[in-house]
Short mmCIF file of C-alpha atoms and ligand atoms in Angstrom, two decimals:
data_model
loop_
_atom_site.label_atom_id
_atom_site.label_comp_id
_atom_site.label_asym_id
_atom_site.label_seq_id
_atom_site.Cartn_x
_atom_site.Cartn_y
_atom_site.Cartn_z
CA MET A 302 -0.63 -26.09 -17.51
CA PRO A 303 -2.44 -23.01 -17.39
CA ARG A 304 -1.15 -20.22 -15.40
CA PRO A 305 -2.85 -19.46 -12.63
CA SER A 306 -4.97 -15.99 -12.60
CA SER A 307 -4.06 -12.90 -10.59
CA ARG A 308 -4.60 -13.69 -6.80
CA THR A 309 -4.81 -10.33 -4.23
CA TYR A 310 -4.74 -10.26 -0.84
CA HIS A 311 -6.16 -7.28 1.28
CA ASP A 312 -3.94 -6.42 3.85
CA PRO A 313 -4.85 -4.56 7.49
CA LEU A 314 -1.10 -2.60 6.86
CA HIS A 315 -0.36 -2.56 3.10
CA GLY A 316 -4.17 -3.12 1.48
CA ALA A 317 -4.62 -4.95 -1.21
CA ILE A 318 -1.31 -6.95 -2.28
CA THR A 319 -1.84 -7.95 -5.83
CA LEU A 320 -0.50 -10.93 -7.69
CA ASP A 321 -0.05 -10.84 -11.70
CA GLY A 322 -0.43 -14.28 -12.58
CA ALA A 323 1.00 -13.25 -15.92
CA ASP A 324 4.10 -12.10 -14.28
CA PRO A 325 6.08 -15.01 -14.23
CA THR A 326 7.98 -14.53 -11.01
CA GLU A 327 4.44 -13.63 -9.35
CA ALA A 328 2.98 -16.78 -10.90
CA LEU A 329 5.73 -18.45 -9.15
CA LEU A 330 4.78 -17.07 -6.17
CA ILE A 331 1.26 -17.84 -5.83
CA GLN A 332 2.31 -21.62 -6.42
CA LEU A 333 4.06 -21.01 -3.34
CA ILE A 334 1.56 -19.75 -1.22
CA ASP A 335 -0.52 -22.21 -2.45
CA THR A 336 1.63 -25.15 -1.30
CA PRO A 337 0.85 -27.13 1.79
CA ALA A 338 3.63 -26.58 3.99
CA PHE A 339 2.92 -21.88 3.52
CA GLN A 340 -0.15 -22.54 4.33
CA ARG A 341 0.81 -23.97 7.42
CA LEU A 342 1.95 -20.63 8.42
CA ARG A 343 -1.55 -20.27 8.88
CA ARG A 344 -1.55 -22.06 11.98
CA ILE A 345 0.99 -20.47 13.71
CA ARG A 346 1.34 -17.60 15.30
CA GLN A 347 3.68 -14.80 14.13
CA LEU A 348 3.80 -13.81 18.41
CA GLY A 349 3.13 -16.92 19.97
CA PRO A 350 2.04 -16.54 23.47
CA ALA A 351 2.21 -12.73 23.36
CA SER A 352 -1.57 -12.94 22.44
CA LEU A 353 -2.29 -13.53 26.01
CA THR A 354 -0.64 -10.00 26.90
CA PHE A 355 -2.05 -8.35 23.72
CA HIS A 356 -5.24 -9.57 22.97
CA GLY A 357 -4.95 -8.12 19.45
CA ALA A 358 -1.59 -10.28 18.83
CA GLU A 359 -3.21 -13.25 17.86
CA GLY A 360 -1.88 -12.52 13.77
CA SER A 361 -0.30 -15.44 11.78
CA ARG A 362 3.03 -15.98 10.04
CA PHE A 363 1.53 -16.54 7.05
CA THR A 364 -0.03 -12.77 7.48
CA HIS A 365 3.72 -11.87 8.53
CA SER A 366 4.99 -13.80 5.30
CA LEU A 367 3.29 -11.95 2.75
CA GLY A 368 3.29 -8.70 4.02
CA VAL A 369 7.11 -8.99 4.06
CA MET A 370 6.86 -10.74 -0.15
CA TYR A 371 5.09 -6.36 -0.21
CA VAL A 372 7.36 -4.88 1.01
CA ALA A 373 10.78 -6.38 -0.23
CA ARG A 374 8.56 -6.29 -3.45
CA ARG A 375 8.17 -2.47 -3.42
CA ILE A 376 11.55 -1.42 -2.41
CA PHE A 377 12.56 -3.80 -4.86
CA ASP A 378 10.92 -2.51 -8.06
CA ARG A 379 11.72 1.29 -6.96
CA LEU A 380 15.48 0.61 -6.96
CA THR A 381 15.35 -1.81 -9.95
CA ALA A 382 13.73 1.33 -12.16
CA ARG A 383 16.62 3.08 -11.58
CA TYR A 384 19.13 -0.09 -11.32
CA PRO A 385 17.68 -2.19 -14.18
CA VAL A 386 20.92 -4.59 -13.27
CA LEU A 387 19.37 -5.35 -10.78
CA GLN A 388 16.26 -7.27 -12.11
CA GLN A 389 17.33 -10.32 -12.73
CA HIS A 390 17.34 -10.85 -9.24
CA ARG A 391 13.45 -9.95 -8.76
CA THR A 392 12.55 -14.17 -8.30
CA VAL A 393 14.99 -14.69 -6.04
CA THR A 394 14.34 -11.73 -4.08
CA LEU A 395 10.32 -12.06 -3.62
CA CYS A 396 11.16 -15.81 -2.78
CA ALA A 397 13.13 -14.92 -0.70
CA ALA A 398 10.63 -13.01 1.07
CA LEU A 399 8.11 -14.88 1.21
CA LEU A 400 9.36 -18.29 1.76
CA HIS A 401 11.71 -16.31 4.71
CA ASP A 402 9.99 -17.96 7.69
CA LEU A 403 9.13 -20.92 6.23
CA GLY A 404 10.49 -23.33 8.77
CA HIS A 405 8.80 -21.51 12.42
CA GLY A 406 7.44 -24.22 15.22
CA PRO A 407 4.42 -24.08 17.20
CA PHE A 408 3.84 -20.08 18.90
CA SER A 409 7.28 -19.53 16.56
CA HIS A 410 10.58 -18.32 18.40
CA THR A 411 9.02 -19.92 21.85
CA SER A 412 9.07 -23.42 20.03
CA GLU A 413 12.63 -22.51 19.19
CA GLU A 414 13.62 -22.76 22.71
CA ILE A 415 11.46 -24.94 24.25
CA PHE A 416 13.06 -27.82 21.99
CA GLN A 417 16.07 -26.07 20.63
CA SER A 418 14.98 -25.60 17.07
CA SER A 419 16.44 -23.09 14.42
CA HIS A 420 13.77 -21.79 12.23
CA GLU A 421 16.39 -21.22 9.62
CA PHE A 422 17.68 -24.12 9.53
CA TRP A 423 14.03 -25.83 9.21
CA THR A 424 13.28 -23.10 6.07
CA ARG A 425 16.47 -24.17 4.08
CA ARG A 426 15.47 -27.84 4.68
CA ILE A 427 11.76 -27.51 3.75
CA LEU A 428 13.44 -25.62 0.45
CA ARG A 429 15.41 -28.52 -0.20
CA GLU A 430 12.77 -31.60 0.83
CA SER A 431 9.31 -30.56 0.47
CA PRO A 432 8.32 -31.51 -3.01
CA GLU A 433 5.96 -29.57 -3.76
CA ILE A 434 8.07 -26.28 -2.92
CA ARG A 435 11.06 -27.76 -4.29
CA GLY A 436 9.47 -29.06 -7.56
CA TYR A 437 7.77 -25.30 -8.47
CA LEU A 438 11.37 -23.84 -8.01
CA ASN A 439 12.70 -26.53 -9.86
CA ALA A 440 10.60 -26.11 -13.12
CA VAL A 441 11.92 -21.87 -12.65
CA SER A 442 15.30 -22.94 -12.13
CA PRO A 443 17.27 -26.07 -10.56
CA SER A 444 19.72 -23.44 -8.86
CA LEU A 445 16.95 -20.79 -7.44
CA ALA A 446 16.25 -23.28 -3.77
CA ASP A 447 20.00 -23.14 -3.23
CA GLN A 448 20.18 -19.36 -4.42
CA ILE A 449 17.32 -18.62 -1.97
CA ALA A 450 19.37 -20.72 0.74
CA GLN A 451 22.07 -18.33 -0.08
CA VAL A 452 20.38 -14.63 0.65
CA TYR A 453 19.44 -16.55 4.44
CA LEU A 454 22.87 -17.31 4.86
CA LYS A 455 24.47 -13.81 3.74
CA GLN A 456 26.18 -15.08 1.11
CA SER A 457 24.23 -14.31 -2.01
CA PRO A 458 26.15 -12.82 -5.08
CA VAL A 459 24.79 -9.49 -5.19
CA PRO A 460 24.72 -8.12 -0.89
CA LEU A 461 21.98 -6.01 -1.39
CA ILE A 462 20.10 -9.02 -2.34
CA SER A 463 20.28 -10.69 1.40
CA GLN A 464 20.81 -7.52 3.03
CA LEU A 465 17.06 -6.78 1.87
CA ILE A 466 15.89 -10.10 3.67
CA THR A 467 18.13 -10.42 6.59
CA SER A 468 20.46 -6.93 8.13
CA GLN A 469 19.75 -4.70 10.36
CA LEU A 470 17.05 -2.70 7.99
CA ASP A 471 15.46 -5.93 6.49
CA CYS A 472 11.73 -5.80 4.82
CA ASP A 473 11.04 -8.70 7.46
CA ARG A 474 11.61 -6.45 10.42
CA LEU A 475 10.22 -3.81 8.84
CA ASP A 476 7.18 -5.59 8.37
CA TYR A 477 7.29 -7.03 11.47
CA LEU A 478 7.29 -4.24 13.17
CA MET A 479 4.20 -2.56 11.82
CA ARG A 480 2.14 -5.42 11.85
CA ASP A 481 2.92 -5.82 15.68
CA SER A 482 2.83 -2.69 16.43
CA TYR A 483 -0.67 -2.27 14.94
CA PHE A 484 -1.78 -5.60 16.01
CA THR A 485 -0.48 -4.55 19.62
CA GLY A 486 -2.15 -1.17 19.95
CA ALA A 487 1.66 0.37 20.32
CA SER A 488 1.36 3.75 19.00
CA TYR A 489 4.59 4.59 19.70
CA GLY A 490 5.68 1.94 17.02
CA LYS A 491 4.21 3.50 14.07
CA LEU A 492 6.93 3.28 11.12
CA ASP A 493 6.74 5.84 8.48
CA LEU A 494 6.92 2.64 5.68
CA ASP A 495 7.17 5.67 2.97
CA ARG A 496 10.01 7.72 4.03
CA ILE A 497 12.26 4.60 5.13
CA VAL A 498 11.33 3.36 1.42
CA LEU A 499 12.64 6.74 -0.28
CA ALA A 500 15.33 6.78 2.02
CA LEU A 501 17.20 3.44 0.46
CA ASP A 502 19.08 2.83 -2.10
CA TYR A 503 22.17 0.92 -3.85
CA ASP A 504 25.01 1.29 -4.05
CA PRO A 505 26.11 -0.41 -7.49
CA VAL A 506 30.42 0.09 -6.79
CA THR A 507 30.27 -2.16 -3.40
CA GLN A 508 26.21 -3.54 -4.60
CA GLN A 509 25.11 -2.38 -0.91
CA LEU A 510 21.37 -0.82 0.06
CA VAL A 511 22.55 2.16 1.48
CA VAL A 512 20.51 4.55 3.50
CA ALA A 513 20.94 8.48 1.61
CA ARG A 514 21.35 11.19 4.08
CA LYS A 515 19.02 12.84 3.46
CA GLY A 516 16.99 9.87 5.24
CA LEU A 517 19.04 9.96 8.10
CA ALA A 518 16.31 10.73 10.49
CA ALA A 519 13.63 7.88 8.90
CA ILE A 520 15.98 5.63 10.16
CA GLU A 521 16.60 7.22 13.72
CA HIS A 522 12.70 6.60 13.78
CA TYR A 523 12.40 2.79 13.06
CA LEU A 524 15.34 2.02 15.58
CA VAL A 525 13.87 3.89 18.31
CA VAL A 526 10.14 2.50 17.32
CA ARG A 527 12.36 -1.05 17.86
CA TYR A 528 13.96 -0.21 20.72
CA PHE A 529 10.94 0.36 22.36
CA MET A 530 8.99 -2.55 20.04
CA TYR A 531 11.45 -5.26 22.34
CA ALA A 532 11.45 -2.94 25.95
CA GLN A 533 7.38 -2.59 26.15
CA VAL A 534 5.94 -5.67 23.83
CA TYR A 535 8.08 -8.36 23.13
CA ASN A 536 10.25 -9.17 26.15
CA HIS A 537 6.82 -7.81 28.15
CA PRO A 538 7.18 -10.13 31.54
CA LYS A 539 4.02 -11.44 30.97
CA ASN A 540 5.40 -12.89 27.55
CA ILE A 541 8.01 -14.44 29.57
CA ALA A 542 6.04 -15.66 32.36
CA ALA A 543 3.53 -17.92 29.62
CA SER A 544 6.68 -18.93 27.79
CA TRP A 545 7.97 -20.32 30.73
CA ILE A 546 4.89 -22.21 31.72
CA LEU A 547 4.44 -23.34 28.70
CA GLU A 548 8.10 -24.51 28.82
CA ARG A 549 7.16 -26.44 31.84
CA ILE A 550 4.36 -27.94 31.22
CA LEU A 551 6.41 -30.06 28.17
CA HIS A 552 8.80 -30.73 30.54
CA ARG A 553 5.98 -32.31 32.70
CA ALA A 554 4.97 -34.05 29.64
CA ARG A 555 8.40 -35.53 28.83
CA GLN A 556 8.59 -36.74 32.67
CA LEU A 557 5.41 -38.49 32.47
CA LEU A 558 5.76 -39.60 28.47
CA GLY A 559 5.31 -43.79 28.60
CA ARG A 560 1.19 -43.29 30.55
CA LEU A 561 0.71 -39.72 29.06
CA PRO A 562 -1.96 -39.80 26.36
CA ILE A 563 0.15 -38.16 22.93
CA ASP A 564 -0.12 -38.20 19.78
CA VAL A 565 2.88 -39.54 17.68
CA THR A 566 3.68 -36.17 16.09
CA LEU A 567 3.89 -34.62 19.66
CA LEU A 568 5.29 -37.57 20.82
CA ALA A 569 8.64 -37.41 18.43
CA TRP A 570 8.94 -33.50 19.06
CA LEU A 571 9.78 -34.48 22.71
CA THR A 572 11.79 -37.68 22.22
CA LYS A 573 13.95 -36.69 19.47
CA PRO A 574 16.81 -34.19 18.95
CA ASN A 575 14.94 -31.53 16.78
CA GLU A 576 17.04 -31.57 14.00
CA SER A 577 16.42 -35.32 13.66
CA LEU A 578 12.62 -35.42 13.33
CA THR A 579 11.27 -36.53 10.13
CA LEU A 580 9.83 -33.34 7.33
CA LYS A 581 6.27 -34.76 8.33
CA GLU A 582 6.93 -35.44 11.85
CA TYR A 583 7.85 -30.99 11.93
CA LEU A 584 5.38 -29.97 9.14
CA LYS A 585 2.60 -32.00 11.19
CA ALA A 586 3.11 -29.83 14.28
CA ASP A 587 1.26 -26.38 14.69
CA ASP A 588 -0.22 -23.83 17.68
CA GLY A 589 -3.04 -26.25 17.29
CA LEU A 590 -1.27 -29.41 18.23
CA LEU A 591 -0.03 -28.31 21.44
CA MET A 592 -3.07 -26.18 22.57
CA TYR A 593 -4.98 -30.27 21.85
CA HIS A 594 -2.79 -31.44 24.01
CA PHE A 595 -2.96 -28.61 26.94
CA GLN A 596 -6.66 -28.87 27.08
CA GLN A 597 -6.28 -33.13 27.20
CA TRP A 598 -3.44 -32.87 29.97
CA SER A 599 -5.83 -30.22 32.53
CA ASP A 600 -7.66 -33.02 33.07
CA TYR A 601 -4.83 -35.54 33.35
CA GLU A 602 -4.39 -37.27 37.56
CA ASP A 603 -1.30 -35.80 37.44
CA ASP A 604 -1.20 -32.72 39.30
CA ILE A 605 1.43 -30.26 38.52
CA LEU A 606 0.25 -31.02 34.83
CA SER A 607 -3.34 -30.50 34.62
CA ASP A 608 -2.66 -27.71 36.78
CA LEU A 609 -0.23 -25.70 34.97
CA CYS A 610 -2.33 -27.11 31.35
CA ARG A 611 -5.40 -25.59 33.35
CA ARG A 612 -3.42 -22.17 33.67
CA TYR A 613 -1.59 -21.47 30.26
CA CYS A 614 -5.65 -22.16 28.43
CA ASP A 615 -7.66 -19.74 30.86
CA ARG A 616 -4.88 -17.49 31.00
CA ASN A 617 -3.85 -17.85 34.90
CA LEU A 618 -0.26 -16.19 34.18
CA PHE A 619 1.76 -16.45 36.96
CA LYS A 620 2.65 -13.20 38.62
CA THR A 621 5.73 -11.16 37.32
CA LYS A 622 7.62 -9.13 39.77
CA SER A 623 11.03 -6.63 38.67
CA ILE A 624 13.91 -7.66 40.83
CA SER A 625 16.71 -5.82 38.68
CA ALA A 626 16.86 -3.51 41.15
CA LEU A 627 17.80 -5.79 43.79
CA SER A 628 21.23 -6.73 45.03
CA ASP A 629 22.17 -10.25 44.50
CA ALA A 630 21.79 -10.61 48.07
CA ALA A 631 18.30 -9.64 47.84
CA ARG A 632 17.44 -11.55 45.29
CA GLN A 633 18.23 -14.36 47.03
CA SER A 634 16.76 -13.70 50.05
CA ILE A 635 12.64 -13.28 48.65
CA PHE A 636 13.94 -16.17 46.23
CA SER A 637 14.35 -18.05 49.25
CA LYS A 638 11.37 -16.91 51.20
CA ALA A 639 9.55 -17.40 47.49
CA ARG A 640 10.52 -21.09 47.85
CA THR A 641 9.54 -21.44 51.44
CA LEU A 642 6.15 -20.41 51.16
CA LEU A 643 5.84 -22.32 47.64
CA ARG A 644 6.34 -25.63 49.73
CA GLN A 645 3.59 -24.55 52.68
CA GLN A 646 1.54 -23.99 50.12
CA GLY A 647 2.43 -27.42 48.60
CA PHE A 648 3.45 -26.12 45.26
CA ASN A 649 6.77 -27.91 43.83
CA PRO A 650 9.65 -25.30 43.83
CA ASP A 651 11.05 -26.81 40.24
CA TYR A 652 7.38 -25.71 38.52
CA TYR A 653 6.13 -23.21 39.79
CA LEU A 654 9.54 -20.33 40.42
CA THR A 655 12.09 -18.85 39.28
CA VAL A 656 13.77 -15.87 37.68
CA GLN A 657 13.77 -14.81 34.28
CA THR A 658 16.26 -12.46 32.24
CA SER A 659 15.79 -10.32 29.51
CA THR A 660 18.29 -8.71 27.48
CA THR A 661 16.80 -5.35 24.86
CA ARG A 662 19.18 -5.17 22.36
CA GLY A 663 18.31 -1.36 19.89
CA TYR A 664 20.95 -1.79 17.71
CA THR A 665 23.94 -4.04 17.15
CA LEU A 666 26.97 -3.34 15.05
CA TYR A 667 27.42 -7.05 15.41
CA GLN A 668 28.17 -8.50 12.13
CA LYS A 669 27.36 -5.42 9.71
CA GLY A 670 25.27 -2.75 10.54
CA ILE A 671 23.72 0.13 8.76
CA ASN A 672 25.24 1.44 5.57
CA LEU A 673 25.34 5.03 5.39
CA LEU A 674 25.75 7.34 2.15
CA SER A 675 27.48 10.44 3.03
CA ASP A 676 29.16 13.16 1.77
CA GLN A 677 32.55 10.91 2.66
CA GLY A 678 31.32 7.85 1.24
CA ILE A 679 30.19 4.75 2.77
CA CYS A 680 29.92 5.13 6.87
CA GLU A 681 28.40 3.06 9.63
CA LEU A 682 25.29 5.08 10.67
CA SER A 683 26.20 5.18 14.28
CA GLU A 684 28.75 6.72 13.36
CA LEU A 685 27.31 9.74 12.39
CA SER A 686 24.17 9.49 14.70
CA PRO A 687 24.72 10.53 18.36
CA LEU A 688 21.16 8.91 19.06
CA VAL A 689 22.00 5.81 17.63
CA GLN A 690 25.25 5.81 19.32
CA THR A 691 22.49 5.62 22.68
CA LEU A 692 20.86 2.73 21.18
CA THR A 693 24.04 -0.05 20.84
CA GLN A 694 23.30 -0.03 25.12
CA PRO A 695 21.77 -3.22 25.49
CA SER A 696 19.80 -3.01 28.41
CA HIS A 697 19.32 -6.27 31.14
CA ARG A 698 16.10 -6.99 33.42
CA ALA A 699 15.23 -9.91 35.57
CA TRP A 700 12.03 -10.66 37.17
CA LEU A 701 10.95 -12.88 39.84
CA ILE A 702 7.91 -15.46 38.42
CA TYR A 703 5.64 -17.28 40.81
CA PRO A 704 2.46 -17.80 41.44
CA ARG A 705 -0.47 -15.28 42.73
CA GLU A 706 -1.55 -18.12 45.83
CA ILE A 707 1.49 -17.01 47.99
CA GLU A 708 1.94 -12.96 46.70
CA PRO A 709 0.30 -11.63 49.75
CA GLN A 710 2.80 -12.58 52.11
CA LEU A 711 6.27 -12.63 49.80
CA TRP A 712 5.73 -9.22 50.10
CA ALA A 713 4.93 -9.03 53.63
CA ASP A 714 7.72 -7.65 56.28
CA1 LIG B 1120 9.71 -12.77 10.03
#
C-alpha cells in the first residue's frame, strides 16, 4: 500500500500542523484522522450549547483533537530529545492524544448528562470495535489499541504518558483552555503555552511529568486561567439554562414516544440504556441529528415540546438569576412564587422552572496533583504555592431558571 503523503492542517491557534507521511507514526495519525469515526468529530461542537452564549464558540471536537495531538507532539519530542529512552512511546502517546475525545456524543458534555453516557467508555469501545480504527492500529501492533486504552485509564507503564494525556496539567486541558478562551473572546484566559512547554520536564527516576522550579509562575498562571474559564465560561448561567432546555426537550420527547415523528437513531438513544447502544447507533448521533429533530418538533402538536424546541432553535433562552446569597427559606419562597405565576400564565412548571447549581474547582488534589521538582526533590505544587492553595477551595453557585414571561411579576413586591 502506498504511504500517505504529508498533510498540513492550518490551525488558528497553533499555526500549521504538519504530519510527515514518511514518519510511520505520523502516517498512522493521517490514516486515523481519515476514518469515519474521527471525521464524525467535525459534527460535534466542542462547547455544546455554549455557542448560544458565546457566539464564536462554534469549534468542533475535530479541531480540538488535532490541537491536543499537536501540543502532545511538541512536549513529547522536546522531552525525547533529552531522554531518548522515551522515543519507543511516541506512537502510543500521539495516538492517545489524537483519539482521546473519539467517544464524545452530541453537544459534548451536555449529552453525557442527559443520556448518562460516558465519552471515556465510548472512546475505549470505538478503539476496540471500529473496524477502520482497530485495523490501522493492529497493522502497527496488535497491542496498540490496548496500550492507548491504558493511557486513558492512567495505567501506562510509564506514568509520564498518561500524565501528558489525562492529568491536572495535560495536553487536553492546555489545548481546550487556549482554544476556548480564543473563541469565546475571553482574553483573561490567554495561556502562555511556550512558557508552559519550557517548564515541563521528565523525572527518569519516577518516570513522571514534573514542573521545574523556575516554571512555577507559568503553571500558577495556567491554574488561575483554568479557574476563571470555569467560573466565567463553562459554568456561565446561560449555558446552564440552555443545557436544561435540551434536557427538558428530550424528557418531553420520551413522554410522547409512539406518536412523535423520530428517526431510528434518536429513538434508540431515547429508549435504550446508553451503554447498550450498538456502535453504529452511537456513531450515527451528532449535533445535526438533534438539531434536525428540534426543528421538526418546533411545529409538533404538543405545546410544551414545540415551544421548548422553538426557544432553543431561536435562542429565546430562559432567564437566570443568582440565588446563591439567599437563605433556604428565601429560595423556597421565590421558587413557590415563580411556580404560581407560571401556572397562572398556563405554563407547566415541570418544564419551565428549575434551580440549577454549579461548582467551580480551580485545583483538586483528587488522584494526583502537579509534581514540582524542588531542591528537596519532588513535591506537590500546592505545598510550595500559596496561590494554588487558595484555588483548592471549590465555589458553589445556585441559579433560578424561568421564562422571561414571568420576569416583571416575579421580582415585584
Ligand atoms: Ca478533550
